[in-house]
Coordinates of C-alpha atoms in Angstrom, one line a residue:
Chain A
X1 CA -58.3 -15.0 -186.6
X2 CA -57.2 -11.8 -185.1
X3 CA -58.1 -11.2 -181.5
X4 CA -56.5 -7.9 -180.9
X5 CA -58.3 -7.2 -177.6
X6 CA -56.7 -10.2 -176.0
X7 CA -53.2 -9.0 -176.6
X8 CA -52.0 -6.2 -174.4
X9 CA -50.1 -3.8 -176.7
X10 CA -48.0 -2.6 -173.9
X11 CA -47.0 -5.9 -172.5
X12 CA -43.5 -7.1 -172.3
X13 CA -44.2 -9.7 -175.0
X14 CA -45.5 -7.3 -177.5
X15 CA -42.8 -4.8 -176.9
X16 CA -40.2 -7.4 -177.4
X17 CA -41.8 -8.8 -180.4
X18 CA -42.0 -5.5 -182.2
X19 CA -38.5 -4.5 -181.4
X20 CA -37.1 -7.9 -182.3
X21 CA -38.9 -8.2 -185.6
X22 CA -37.8 -4.8 -186.5
X23 CA -34.2 -5.7 -185.8
X24 CA -34.6 -8.9 -187.7
X25 CA -35.8 -7.2 -190.7
X26 CA -33.0 -4.7 -190.5
X27 CA -30.5 -7.5 -190.3
X28 CA -32.0 -9.3 -193.2
X29 CA -32.0 -6.1 -195.1
X30 CA -28.4 -5.5 -194.5
X31 CA -27.2 -8.9 -195.8
X32 CA -28.8 -10.3 -198.8
X33 CA -28.1 -14.0 -199.4
X34 CA -24.5 -13.8 -200.0
X35 CA -23.7 -15.5 -196.8
X36 CA -22.8 -19.1 -197.4
X37 CA -19.5 -19.2 -195.6
X38 CA -19.6 -20.3 -192.0
X39 CA -18.0 -17.1 -190.8
X40 CA -20.7 -15.1 -192.4
X41 CA -23.3 -17.3 -190.9
X42 CA -21.7 -17.1 -187.6
X43 CA -21.6 -13.3 -187.8
X44 CA -25.3 -13.2 -188.6
X45 CA -26.0 -15.5 -185.8
X46 CA -24.2 -13.3 -183.4
X47 CA -26.0 -10.3 -184.8
X48 CA -29.4 -12.0 -184.3
X49 CA -28.5 -13.1 -180.8
X50 CA -27.3 -9.6 -179.9
X51 CA -30.5 -8.2 -181.4
X52 CA -32.6 -10.5 -179.3
X53 CA -30.8 -9.6 -176.1
X54 CA -30.8 -6.0 -177.0
X55 CA -34.5 -5.8 -177.8
X56 CA -35.3 -7.6 -174.6
X57 CA -33.2 -5.3 -172.6
X58 CA -34.7 -2.3 -174.3
X59 CA -38.2 -3.5 -173.6
X60 CA -37.4 -3.6 -169.9
X61 CA -35.5 -0.2 -170.1
X62 CA -33.5 0.4 -167.0
X63 CA -36.1 -0.7 -164.6
X64 CA -34.2 -3.7 -163.6
X65 CA -30.6 -4.1 -162.6
X66 CA -30.0 -6.9 -165.0
X67 CA -31.4 -5.0 -168.0
X68 CA -29.3 -2.0 -167.2
X69 CA -26.2 -4.1 -166.9
X70 CA -27.0 -5.9 -170.2
X71 CA -27.6 -2.7 -172.0
X72 CA -24.3 -1.4 -170.7
X73 CA -22.5 -4.5 -171.7
X74 CA -23.9 -4.3 -175.2
X75 CA -23.1 -0.7 -175.6
X76 CA -19.5 -1.1 -174.5
X77 CA -19.1 -4.0 -176.8
X78 CA -20.5 -2.1 -179.7
X79 CA -18.2 0.8 -179.0
X80 CA -15.3 -1.5 -178.9
X81 CA -16.3 -2.9 -182.2
X82 CA -16.8 0.4 -183.9
X83 CA -13.9 2.4 -182.6
X84 CA -11.1 0.4 -180.9
X85 CA -9.2 3.6 -180.0
X86 CA -11.9 5.7 -178.6
X87 CA -11.3 7.4 -175.3
X88 CA -14.9 6.9 -174.4
X89 CA -14.6 3.3 -174.8
X90 CA -11.6 3.0 -172.7
X91 CA -13.4 5.0 -170.0
X92 CA -16.2 2.6 -170.1
X93 CA -14.1 -0.5 -170.0
X94 CA -12.1 1.0 -167.2
X95 CA -15.3 1.6 -165.4
X96 CA -16.3 -1.9 -166.1
X97 CA -13.0 -3.3 -164.8
X98 CA -13.2 -1.2 -161.7
X99 CA -16.8 -2.0 -161.1
X100 CA -16.0 -5.7 -161.6
X101 CA -13.1 -5.7 -159.2
X102 CA -15.0 -3.8 -156.6
X103 CA -17.9 -6.2 -157.1
X104 CA -15.6 -9.1 -156.7
X105 CA -14.4 -7.7 -153.4
X106 CA -17.9 -7.2 -152.2
X107 CA -18.9 -10.7 -153.3
X108 CA -16.0 -12.2 -151.5
X109 CA -17.0 -10.4 -148.4
X110 CA -20.5 -11.4 -148.9
X111 CA -20.6 -14.4 -146.6
X112 CA -24.1 -13.7 -145.5
X113 CA -24.3 -16.4 -143.0
X114 CA -27.1 -17.9 -145.2
X115 CA -24.9 -20.5 -146.6
X116 CA -25.5 -20.7 -150.3
X117 CA -22.4 -18.9 -151.4
X118 CA -21.3 -21.1 -154.3
X119 CA -24.7 -21.4 -155.8
X120 CA -25.3 -17.7 -155.4
X121 CA -22.0 -16.9 -157.1
X122 CA -22.9 -19.2 -160.0
X123 CA -26.3 -17.5 -160.3
X124 CA -24.5 -14.1 -160.2
X125 CA -22.5 -15.1 -163.2
X126 CA -25.6 -16.2 -165.1
X127 CA -27.7 -13.2 -164.5
X128 CA -26.3 -10.1 -166.1
X129 CA -25.1 -7.6 -163.6
X130 CA -25.4 -10.1 -160.9
X131 CA -22.2 -9.3 -159.2
X132 CA -23.5 -6.2 -157.7
X133 CA -26.4 -7.7 -156.0
X134 CA -26.9 -9.2 -152.6
X135 CA -28.8 -12.4 -152.3
X136 CA -32.1 -10.8 -151.8
X137 CA -31.9 -8.6 -154.9
X138 CA -30.3 -11.4 -156.8
X139 CA -33.3 -13.7 -156.3
X140 CA -35.6 -10.9 -157.3
X141 CA -33.7 -10.1 -160.5
X142 CA -33.5 -13.8 -161.3
X143 CA -37.2 -14.1 -161.2
X144 CA -37.7 -11.2 -163.5
X145 CA -34.9 -12.4 -165.8
X146 CA -36.4 -15.9 -166.0
X147 CA -39.7 -14.3 -166.9
X148 CA -38.1 -12.3 -169.6
X149 CA -36.2 -15.2 -170.9
X150 CA -39.3 -17.3 -171.2
X151 CA -41.0 -14.5 -173.1
X152 CA -38.0 -14.3 -175.4
X153 CA -37.9 -18.0 -176.0
X154 CA -41.6 -18.2 -176.7
X155 CA -41.5 -15.4 -179.2
X156 CA -38.4 -16.6 -181.0
X157 CA -39.8 -20.1 -181.2
X158 CA -42.9 -18.8 -182.9
X159 CA -40.9 -16.7 -185.3
X160 CA -38.6 -19.6 -186.1
X161 CA -41.6 -21.9 -186.6
X162 CA -43.1 -19.3 -188.9
X163 CA -40.0 -19.1 -191.0
X164 CA -39.4 -22.7 -191.2
X165 CA -42.7 -23.4 -192.9
Chain B
X1 CA -28.2 -26.4 -106.4
X2 CA -26.4 -29.7 -106.7
X3 CA -29.7 -31.5 -107.0
X4 CA -30.8 -29.6 -109.9
X5 CA -27.5 -29.7 -111.7
X6 CA -27.6 -33.4 -111.3
X7 CA -30.8 -33.4 -113.2
X8 CA -28.7 -31.8 -115.9
X9 CA -31.6 -29.7 -116.9
X10 CA -30.5 -26.2 -117.4
X11 CA -27.4 -24.1 -117.4
X12 CA -27.8 -20.8 -115.7
X13 CA -25.7 -18.7 -118.1
X14 CA -28.6 -17.2 -120.1
X15 CA -29.9 -15.6 -117.0
X16 CA -26.8 -13.9 -115.8
X17 CA -27.7 -10.6 -117.5
X18 CA -31.3 -10.5 -116.5
X19 CA -32.7 -7.7 -114.6
X20 CA -35.4 -8.7 -112.2
X21 CA -38.8 -7.0 -112.6
X22 CA -42.0 -7.4 -110.7
X23 CA -43.9 -7.1 -113.9
X24 CA -42.4 -10.1 -115.4
X25 CA -43.0 -11.9 -112.2
X26 CA -46.6 -11.3 -112.2
X27 CA -46.8 -12.4 -115.8
X28 CA -45.0 -15.5 -114.8
X29 CA -47.5 -16.0 -112.1
X30 CA -50.2 -15.7 -114.7
X31 CA -48.5 -18.2 -116.8
X32 CA -47.9 -20.6 -114.0
X33 CA -51.4 -21.6 -113.1
X34 CA -52.2 -22.3 -116.7
X35 CA -49.4 -24.8 -117.0
X36 CA -50.9 -26.8 -114.3
X37 CA -54.0 -27.4 -116.2
X38 CA -51.9 -29.8 -118.1
X39 CA -51.7 -33.3 -117.0
X40 CA -49.0 -33.4 -114.3
X41 CA -48.5 -37.1 -114.5
X42 CA -47.5 -37.1 -118.0
X43 CA -44.4 -35.0 -117.8
X44 CA -42.0 -34.4 -115.1
X45 CA -40.9 -31.3 -116.9
X46 CA -43.6 -29.3 -115.5
X47 CA -42.2 -29.5 -112.1
X48 CA -38.9 -28.9 -113.5
X49 CA -39.5 -25.6 -115.0
X50 CA -40.0 -23.4 -112.1
X51 CA -37.4 -25.3 -110.2
X52 CA -34.8 -24.8 -112.8
X53 CA -35.6 -21.2 -113.3
X54 CA -35.3 -20.7 -109.6
X55 CA -32.1 -22.7 -109.8
X56 CA -30.6 -20.3 -112.1
X57 CA -32.0 -17.3 -110.3
X58 CA -30.6 -18.7 -107.1
X59 CA -27.3 -18.9 -108.8
X60 CA -27.6 -15.3 -109.4
X61 CA -28.8 -14.4 -106.1
X62 CA -26.8 -16.9 -104.2
X63 CA -29.8 -17.7 -102.1
X64 CA -30.3 -21.4 -102.2
X65 CA -31.8 -24.0 -99.9
X66 CA -35.0 -22.8 -98.4
X67 CA -36.5 -20.9 -101.2
X68 CA -35.9 -23.8 -103.5
X69 CA -37.9 -26.1 -101.4
X70 CA -40.4 -23.4 -101.1
X71 CA -40.7 -23.5 -104.8
X72 CA -41.0 -27.2 -104.9
X73 CA -44.1 -26.8 -102.9
X74 CA -45.3 -23.9 -104.9
X75 CA -45.1 -25.6 -108.2
X76 CA -47.8 -28.0 -107.1
X77 CA -50.0 -25.3 -105.7
X78 CA -49.9 -23.2 -108.8
X79 CA -49.0 -20.1 -107.0
X80 CA -45.7 -18.5 -107.2
X81 CA -44.6 -16.8 -104.1
X82 CA -43.3 -13.3 -104.4
X83 CA -39.8 -13.9 -105.7
X84 CA -39.0 -10.8 -107.4
X85 CA -36.0 -12.3 -109.0
X86 CA -37.5 -12.8 -112.3
X87 CA -36.5 -12.1 -115.6
X88 CA -36.8 -10.6 -118.5
X89 CA -37.7 -11.8 -121.8
X90 CA -35.5 -14.8 -122.4
X91 CA -36.9 -16.5 -119.4
X92 CA -40.4 -15.9 -120.5
X93 CA -39.5 -17.2 -123.8
X94 CA -38.2 -20.3 -122.3
X95 CA -41.2 -20.8 -120.1
X96 CA -43.7 -20.3 -122.9
X97 CA -41.3 -22.4 -125.0
X98 CA -41.5 -25.3 -122.7
X99 CA -45.1 -24.8 -122.2
X100 CA -45.6 -24.9 -125.9
X101 CA -43.6 -28.1 -126.2
X102 CA -45.8 -29.6 -123.6
X103 CA -48.9 -28.3 -125.3
X104 CA -48.0 -29.7 -128.5
X105 CA -46.9 -33.0 -127.1
X106 CA -50.1 -33.2 -125.2
X107 CA -52.1 -31.8 -128.1
X108 CA -53.8 -29.3 -126.0
X109 CA -53.5 -26.2 -128.1
X110 CA -55.6 -24.0 -125.9
X111 CA -52.7 -23.4 -123.6
X112 CA -50.3 -22.4 -126.3
X113 CA -52.7 -19.9 -127.7
X114 CA -53.2 -18.5 -124.2
X115 CA -49.6 -18.4 -123.5
X116 CA -48.6 -16.9 -126.8
X117 CA -50.5 -13.6 -126.4
X118 CA -49.0 -13.1 -123.0
X119 CA -45.6 -13.9 -124.4
X120 CA -46.1 -11.3 -127.0
X121 CA -47.2 -8.9 -124.4
X122 CA -44.0 -9.2 -122.6
X123 CA -42.5 -7.7 -125.7
X124 CA -40.9 -10.7 -127.2
X125 CA -40.7 -10.2 -130.9
X126 CA -43.0 -12.3 -132.9
X127 CA -40.2 -13.8 -134.8
X128 CA -39.4 -15.7 -131.7
X129 CA -42.8 -17.1 -131.6
X130 CA -42.6 -18.3 -135.2
X131 CA -39.2 -19.6 -134.5
X132 CA -40.6 -21.5 -131.6
X133 CA -43.4 -22.8 -133.7
X134 CA -40.8 -24.4 -135.9
X135 CA -38.7 -25.5 -133.0
X136 CA -41.6 -27.0 -131.0
X137 CA -41.1 -30.2 -132.8
X138 CA -37.4 -30.2 -132.1
X139 CA -38.2 -29.4 -128.5
X140 CA -40.4 -32.5 -128.4
X141 CA -37.5 -34.6 -129.6
X142 CA -35.1 -32.8 -127.3
X143 CA -37.1 -33.2 -124.2
X144 CA -34.5 -35.6 -123.0
X145 CA -31.7 -33.4 -124.2
X146 CA -32.6 -30.0 -122.8
X147 CA -29.0 -28.9 -123.2
X148 CA -29.4 -28.6 -127.0
X149 CA -32.5 -26.5 -126.5
X150 CA -30.6 -24.3 -124.2
X151 CA -27.9 -23.8 -126.7
X152 CA -30.4 -22.7 -129.3
X153 CA -31.9 -20.3 -126.9
X154 CA -28.7 -19.0 -125.7
X155 CA -27.7 -18.3 -129.3
X156 CA -30.8 -16.2 -129.8
X157 CA -30.4 -14.5 -126.5
X158 CA -26.8 -13.6 -127.0
X159 CA -27.3 -11.9 -130.3
X160 CA -28.1 -8.2 -130.1
X161 CA -31.7 -7.7 -130.9
X162 CA -31.3 -5.3 -133.8
X163 CA -28.9 -7.7 -135.5
X164 CA -30.8 -10.8 -135.1
X165 CA -34.0 -9.1 -136.0
X166 CA -32.5 -7.7 -139.2
X167 CA -31.1 -11.1 -140.0
X168 CA -34.4 -12.7 -139.5
X169 CA -36.1 -10.2 -141.7
X170 CA -33.6 -10.7 -144.4
X171 CA -33.9 -14.4 -144.2
X172 CA -37.7 -14.1 -144.3
X173 CA -37.4 -12.0 -147.5
X174 CA -35.0 -14.5 -149.0
X175 CA -37.3 -17.4 -148.2
X176 CA -40.3 -15.6 -149.6
X177 CA -38.4 -14.9 -152.9
X178 CA -37.2 -18.5 -153.1
X179 CA -40.8 -19.6 -152.7
X180 CA -41.9 -17.4 -155.6
X181 CA -39.1 -18.7 -157.7
X182 CA -40.2 -22.2 -156.8
X183 CA -43.5 -21.5 -158.5
X184 CA -41.8 -20.2 -161.6
X185 CA -39.1 -22.7 -162.1
X186 CA -40.5 -26.1 -163.0
X187 CA -39.0 -29.0 -161.2
X188 CA -38.8 -27.4 -157.8
X189 CA -40.4 -29.4 -155.1
X190 CA -41.4 -27.8 -151.8
X191 CA -39.5 -30.4 -149.9
X192 CA -36.2 -29.4 -151.5
X193 CA -33.7 -27.4 -149.5
X194 CA -32.5 -24.1 -150.5
X195 CA -29.3 -25.3 -152.1
X196 CA -31.1 -27.7 -154.3
X197 CA -33.6 -25.1 -155.3
X198 CA -30.8 -22.8 -156.2
X199 CA -29.2 -25.5 -158.3
X200 CA -32.5 -26.0 -160.1
X201 CA -32.8 -22.4 -160.7
X202 CA -29.3 -22.2 -162.1
X203 CA -30.0 -25.1 -164.4
X204 CA -33.2 -23.5 -165.6
X205 CA -31.6 -20.2 -166.4
X206 CA -28.8 -21.9 -168.2
X207 CA -31.3 -24.0 -170.2
X208 CA -33.2 -20.9 -171.1
X209 CA -30.1 -19.1 -172.3
X210 CA -29.1 -22.1 -174.3
X211 CA -32.6 -22.2 -175.8
X212 CA -32.2 -18.5 -176.8
X213 CA -28.9 -19.3 -178.5
X214 CA -30.3 -22.3 -180.3
X215 CA -33.3 -20.4 -181.5
X216 CA -31.2 -17.5 -182.8
X217 CA -29.2 -20.1 -184.7
X218 CA -32.4 -21.5 -186.1
X219 CA -33.4 -18.0 -187.1
X220 CA -30.1 -17.4 -188.8
X221 CA -30.6 -20.7 -190.7
X222 CA -34.1 -19.8 -191.6
X223 CA -33.2 -16.3 -192.7
X224 CA -30.5 -17.5 -195.0
X225 CA -33.1 -19.5 -196.9
X226 CA -35.5 -16.7 -197.1
X227 CA -35.2 -13.6 -199.1
X228 CA -37.5 -10.7 -198.4
X229 CA -36.8 -7.1 -197.8
X230 CA -40.3 -5.9 -198.3
X231 CA -42.0 -3.9 -195.6
X232 CA -45.3 -5.5 -196.3
X233 CA -44.0 -8.9 -195.6
X234 CA -42.6 -7.8 -192.3
X235 CA -45.9 -6.1 -191.3
X236 CA -47.8 -9.2 -192.3
X237 CA -45.5 -11.3 -190.3
X238 CA -45.8 -9.0 -187.3
X239 CA -49.5 -9.1 -187.5
X240 CA -49.5 -12.8 -187.7
X241 CA -47.2 -13.0 -184.8
X242 CA -49.4 -10.9 -182.7
X243 CA -52.4 -13.0 -183.6
X244 CA -50.5 -16.1 -182.7
X245 CA -49.4 -14.6 -179.5
X246 CA -52.9 -13.6 -178.6
X247 CA -54.0 -17.2 -179.2
X248 CA -51.2 -18.6 -177.1
X249 CA -51.8 -16.1 -174.3
X250 CA -55.4 -17.1 -174.3
X251 CA -54.5 -20.7 -174.2
X252 CA -52.0 -20.2 -171.4
X253 CA -54.4 -18.2 -169.4
X254 CA -57.0 -20.9 -169.8
X255 CA -54.5 -23.5 -168.6
X256 CA -53.9 -21.4 -165.6
X257 CA -50.3 -21.1 -166.3
X258 CA -48.2 -18.5 -164.5
X259 CA -47.3 -16.8 -167.6
X260 CA -46.2 -13.4 -168.6
X261 CA -48.4 -11.2 -166.5
X262 CA -49.0 -13.6 -163.8
X263 CA -46.0 -13.3 -161.5
X264 CA -48.0 -12.0 -158.7
X265 CA -45.7 -12.8 -155.9
X266 CA -43.4 -9.8 -156.5
X267 CA -44.4 -6.5 -155.2
X268 CA -43.5 -4.8 -158.5
X269 CA -45.5 -7.2 -160.5
X270 CA -47.7 -4.3 -161.6
X271 CA -44.9 -2.8 -163.4
X272 CA -44.4 -5.9 -165.5
X273 CA -47.8 -6.1 -167.1
X274 CA -49.0 -2.8 -168.3
X275 CA -45.7 -1.1 -168.8

């Protein structure tokens, strides 16, 4: 029952699906079933989760602030994992630290007079890269982020159901 | 002066910065006759308006007494004598504001529609009209407490125009986005305030992130039980996934659900779908 004309091949969903499935197969290819210890399982879980986030962020490219921030975070984390003494990494983390501190300053100053400061700050922590946004952009990014998260959840649910049969 | 202050109707401070113009006076004259189409017996406010305005003006001009009584007569005759003391925009706002309150309370909407274009002609920004639309109800309630109304207006009048306009635009944007989010996030009711909606949104985002984590856990568990490295299996799986997604998309669209490509309230929604 293939209805290929119903599925948009360039939609967010399909892009994410292809990327994620590719990453999943790669992960499964790396580790044959030697993993029975909880640490191994946990490592694989982390890898799958990172793959999910990464494939979603890559599907959105840098069009959105949150995807850019997420890609950046993932990249800096991967650099840290690979090469703990790299100068590049330290540069990136320094940038991250400085960015974060400046963002914190701006957020503390951001008493917009609109009155939802605590909720807005909480939302900023949830949405990646949220610290840099004012409330208007934050709401925009939140909406897109929710949409992408729902896509992610849908696709992952289907994949998980498929595997659990 | 003392009589009017005893009525405790209005404080003259908003008018202190007003430059008198004949133009606004004639517009006030235009507005004036229309107000008296309303039922005079119903509200005493009608007679109060021109009097109070004159009250404040007289406080500016320090010419009391005779012209006040002149106005008392004039208010019933629907003709404003040539008192070129009149205002600028805040006064016109107030006049049309009060008129609108009366209109709404008397449910004669014809006057409000006739006053509002004139108000906009005077150059009052439309945001004030919309603000007044919202505040008309509060004006109704506050008919016995005109001081509160005055405070609201004074706040608006005191802010510099560019600032308040920019703020209003920002707030309008934020409200619009919140409304779009309302459609996306389940469990948001229109009656909820902003803070509650933000809480709901936060909960929803957290639940989605938790779902992603849980599903990735499930996938790890599933993958540890399965053993395939073959390409063909992966391709089959992908094809089956696509078919399933197509089916689900169909189903979602049939249900009219605001799904993947349907977030139409954002200006950049076109970038979501095709690319």
